[in-house]
C-alpha cells in the first residue's frame, strides 16, 4: 500500500511541519520514513522525519530578499549597488543581519549590515 506521510498526517489534523511554519515533502510515497519538513522561505534546508531546526535552515542574506538582507525587497543588493561585494557571516537562521559590504581589492574598507 502507498502511504503519503504528508497527506495522511494532514487528514488526521495539523502536521508537524505546518505547526513549525514549514512545508511537508514526501518525495516517494511508497518509501516509509523519507518525509521531511522544508524550511520556510526565504531560508533553505530541511529535516527528514521532523520539524527542521534553526540550524537546519540556511539564509544567505547576500543572495535573497528579506527584511534583514542586503536586498530588502527592492530587487537590488545594497552592496553591489555601491560597487562592493556582499559577504555573509553565518548562514543559519539564528544569525541575521551579519552580512557586510566589502570594497573590492585594492581597497580595504568594510561596512556592517544596516537594515530597517
PDB file of C-alpha atoms in Angstrom:
ATOM      1  CA  UNK A   1       0.000   0.000   0.000  1.00  0.00           C
ATOM      2  CA  UNK A   2       1.168   3.505  -0.816  1.00  0.00           C
ATOM      3  CA  UNK A   3       1.249   5.844   2.166  1.00  0.00           C
ATOM      4  CA  UNK A   4       1.988   9.538   1.624  1.00  0.00           C
ATOM      5  CA  UNK A   5       3.039  10.672   5.115  1.00  0.00           C
ATOM      6  CA  UNK A   6       2.219  14.331   4.473  1.00  0.00           C
ATOM      7  CA  UNK A   7      -1.318  13.623   3.226  1.00  0.00           C
ATOM      8  CA  UNK A   8      -2.015  11.056   5.970  1.00  0.00           C
ATOM      9  CA  UNK A   9      -0.854  13.331   8.782  1.00  0.00           C
ATOM     10  CA  UNK A  10      -2.786  16.309   7.397  1.00  0.00           C
ATOM     11  CA  UNK A  11      -6.009  14.291   7.199  1.00  0.00           C
ATOM     12  CA  UNK A  12      -5.632  13.430  10.883  1.00  0.00           C
ATOM     13  CA  UNK A  13      -5.093  17.051  11.976  1.00  0.00           C
ATOM     14  CA  UNK A  14      -2.264  19.575  11.938  1.00  0.00           C
ATOM     15  CA  UNK A  15       1.035  18.259  10.642  1.00  0.00           C
ATOM     16  CA  UNK A  16       4.362  18.633  12.486  1.00  0.00           C
ATOM     17  CA  UNK A  17       5.769  20.695   9.603  1.00  0.00           C
ATOM     18  CA  UNK A  18       2.783  23.049   9.454  1.00  0.00           C
ATOM     19  CA  UNK A  19       2.954  23.600  13.213  1.00  0.00           C
ATOM     20  CA  UNK A  20       6.544  24.819  12.707  1.00  0.00           C
ATOM     21  CA  UNK A  21       5.557  27.076   9.782  1.00  0.00           C
ATOM     22  CA  UNK A  22       7.248  24.718   7.334  1.00  0.00           C
ATOM     23  CA  UNK A  23       6.194  22.610   4.340  1.00  0.00           C
ATOM     24  CA  UNK A  24       5.965  18.823   4.364  1.00  0.00           C
ATOM     25  CA  UNK A  25       7.618  16.973   1.472  1.00  0.00           C
ATOM     26  CA  UNK A  26       7.340  13.236   0.836  1.00  0.00           C
ATOM     27  CA  UNK A  27       9.450  12.532  -2.267  1.00  0.00           C
ATOM     28  CA  UNK A  28       8.443   8.851  -2.563  1.00  0.00           C
ATOM     29  CA  UNK A  29       5.063   7.975  -1.005  1.00  0.00           C
ATOM     30  CA  UNK A  30       5.919   4.262  -1.302  1.00  0.00           C
ATOM     31  CA  UNK A  31       9.077   4.643   0.792  1.00  0.00           C
ATOM     32  CA  UNK A  32       8.466   4.749   4.535  1.00  0.00           C
ATOM     33  CA  UNK A  33      10.303   7.408   6.585  1.00  0.00           C
ATOM     34  CA  UNK A  34      11.596   9.669   3.820  1.00  0.00           C
ATOM     35  CA  UNK A  35       9.267  12.601   4.508  1.00  0.00           C
ATOM     36  CA  UNK A  36      10.823  15.892   5.567  1.00  0.00           C
ATOM     37  CA  UNK A  37       9.923  19.378   6.753  1.00  0.00           C
ATOM     38  CA  UNK A  38      11.292  22.079   4.444  1.00  0.00           C
ATOM     39  CA  UNK A  39      12.297  25.435   5.938  1.00  0.00           C
ATOM     40  CA  UNK A  40      10.077  28.439   5.280  1.00  0.00           C
ATOM     41  CA  UNK A  41      11.239  30.765   2.510  1.00  0.00           C
ATOM     42  CA  UNK A  42      13.481  32.638   2.064  1.00  0.00           C
ATOM     43  CA  UNK A  43      15.528  30.108   4.075  1.00  0.00           C
ATOM     44  CA  UNK A  44      16.542  26.795   2.516  1.00  0.00           C
ATOM     45  CA  UNK A  45      17.062  23.402   4.107  1.00  0.00           C
ATOM     46  CA  UNK A  46      15.096  20.532   5.602  1.00  0.00           C
ATOM     47  CA  UNK A  47      14.994  17.846   8.262  1.00  0.00           C
ATOM     48  CA  UNK A  48      13.933  14.285   7.472  1.00  0.00           C
ATOM     49  CA  UNK A  49      11.325  12.858   9.829  1.00  0.00           C
ATOM     50  CA  UNK A  50      10.541  16.006  11.812  1.00  0.00           C
ATOM     51  CA  UNK A  51      10.379  19.761  12.009  1.00  0.00           C
ATOM     52  CA  UNK A  52      13.508  21.499  10.763  1.00  0.00           C
ATOM     53  CA  UNK A  53      15.540  23.209  13.471  1.00  0.00           C
ATOM     54  CA  UNK A  54      17.083  26.663  13.124  1.00  0.00           C
ATOM     55  CA  UNK A  55      20.446  25.003  12.467  1.00  0.00           C
ATOM     56  CA  UNK A  56      18.902  23.106   9.511  1.00  0.00           C
ATOM     57  CA  UNK A  57      17.596  26.273   7.870  1.00  0.00           C
ATOM     58  CA  UNK A  58      20.131  28.374   5.980  1.00  0.00           C
ATOM     59  CA  UNK A  59      19.667  32.002   4.969  1.00  0.00           C
ATOM     60  CA  UNK A  60      22.227  33.712   2.744  1.00  0.00           C
ATOM     61  CA  UNK A  61      21.333  37.357   3.282  1.00  0.00           C
ATOM     62  CA  UNK A  62      23.537  38.354   0.328  1.00  0.00           C
ATOM     63  CA  UNK A  63      21.570  36.222  -2.146  1.00  0.00           C
ATOM     64  CA  UNK A  64      17.871  36.531  -1.228  1.00  0.00           C
ATOM     65  CA  UNK A  65      15.440  39.304  -0.328  1.00  0.00           C
ATOM     66  CA  UNK A  66      14.258  39.692   3.276  1.00  0.00           C
ATOM     67  CA  UNK A  67      13.932  42.380   5.955  1.00  0.00           C
ATOM     68  CA  UNK A  68      17.493  41.767   7.235  1.00  0.00           C
ATOM     69  CA  UNK A  69      19.061  41.060   3.827  1.00  0.00           C
ATOM     70  CA  UNK A  70      21.269  43.141   1.564  1.00  0.00           C
ATOM     71  CA  UNK A  71      18.208  43.161  -0.746  1.00  0.00           C
ATOM     72  CA  UNK A  72      15.299  44.267   1.425  1.00  0.00           C
ATOM     73  CA  UNK A  73      12.780  43.526  -1.332  1.00  0.00           C
ATOM     74  CA  UNK A  74      13.805  46.203  -3.822  1.00  0.00           C
ATOM     75  CA  UNK A  75      15.462  43.742  -6.211  1.00  0.00           C
ATOM     76  CA  UNK A  76      18.801  45.481  -5.716  1.00  0.00           C
ATOM     77  CA  UNK A  77      21.644  44.339  -3.477  1.00  0.00           C
ATOM     78  CA  UNK A  78      22.800  47.331  -1.386  1.00  0.00           C
ATOM     79  CA  UNK A  79      26.464  46.311  -1.608  1.00  0.00           C
ATOM     80  CA  UNK A  80      26.503  45.658  -5.341  1.00  0.00           C
ATOM     81  CA  UNK A  81      24.696  48.956  -5.968  1.00  0.00           C
ATOM     82  CA  UNK A  82      27.740  50.694  -4.440  1.00  0.00           C
ATOM     83  CA  UNK A  83      30.287  48.606  -6.375  1.00  0.00           C
ATOM     84  CA  UNK A  84      31.085  46.463  -3.354  1.00  0.00           C
ATOM     85  CA  UNK A  85      30.878  42.760  -2.543  1.00  0.00           C
ATOM     86  CA  UNK A  86      28.368  41.358  -0.067  1.00  0.00           C
ATOM     87  CA  UNK A  87      29.900  38.879   2.392  1.00  0.00           C
ATOM     88  CA  UNK A  88      27.610  36.750   4.562  1.00  0.00           C
ATOM     89  CA  UNK A  89      28.774  35.878   8.083  1.00  0.00           C
ATOM     90  CA  UNK A  90      26.863  32.877   9.424  1.00  0.00           C
ATOM     91  CA  UNK A  91      24.164  31.361   7.226  1.00  0.00           C
ATOM     92  CA  UNK A  92      21.944  29.771   9.896  1.00  0.00           C
ATOM     93  CA  UNK A  93      18.643  31.452  10.786  1.00  0.00           C
ATOM     94  CA  UNK A  94      19.836  32.495  14.232  1.00  0.00           C
ATOM     95  CA  UNK A  95      22.423  34.850  12.692  1.00  0.00           C
ATOM     96  CA  UNK A  96      20.514  37.623  10.956  1.00  0.00           C
ATOM     97  CA  UNK A  97      21.903  40.983   9.901  1.00  0.00           C
ATOM     98  CA  UNK A  98      25.522  39.791   9.978  1.00  0.00           C
ATOM     99  CA  UNK A  99      26.426  40.432   6.332  1.00  0.00           C
ATOM    100  CA  UNK A 100      28.963  43.081   5.327  1.00  0.00           C
ATOM    101  CA  UNK A 101      29.685  45.227   2.286  1.00  0.00           C
ATOM    102  CA  UNK A 102      33.376  44.882   1.439  1.00  0.00           C
ATOM    103  CA  UNK A 103      35.298  47.034  -1.020  1.00  0.00           C
ATOM    104  CA  UNK A 104      36.918  45.029  -3.802  1.00  0.00           C
ATOM    105  CA  UNK A 105      40.734  44.963  -3.888  1.00  0.00           C
ATOM    106  CA  UNK A 106      42.876  47.005  -3.646  1.00  0.00           C
ATOM    107  CA  UNK A 107      40.553  48.889  -1.246  1.00  0.00           C
ATOM    108  CA  UNK A 108      40.134  47.527   2.277  1.00  0.00           C
ATOM    109  CA  UNK A 109      37.077  49.235   3.820  1.00  0.00           C
ATOM    110  CA  UNK A 110      34.038  47.356   5.032  1.00  0.00           C
ATOM    111  CA  UNK A 111      30.652  48.262   6.466  1.00  0.00           C
ATOM    112  CA  UNK A 112      28.487  46.122   8.713  1.00  0.00           C
ATOM    113  CA  UNK A 113      24.900  45.416   7.692  1.00  0.00           C
ATOM    114  CA  UNK A 114      22.426  48.220   8.110  1.00  0.00           C
ATOM    115  CA  UNK A 115      18.781  47.231   7.893  1.00  0.00           C
ATOM    116  CA  UNK A 116      15.459  48.762   8.842  1.00  0.00           C
TER     117      UNK A 116
END
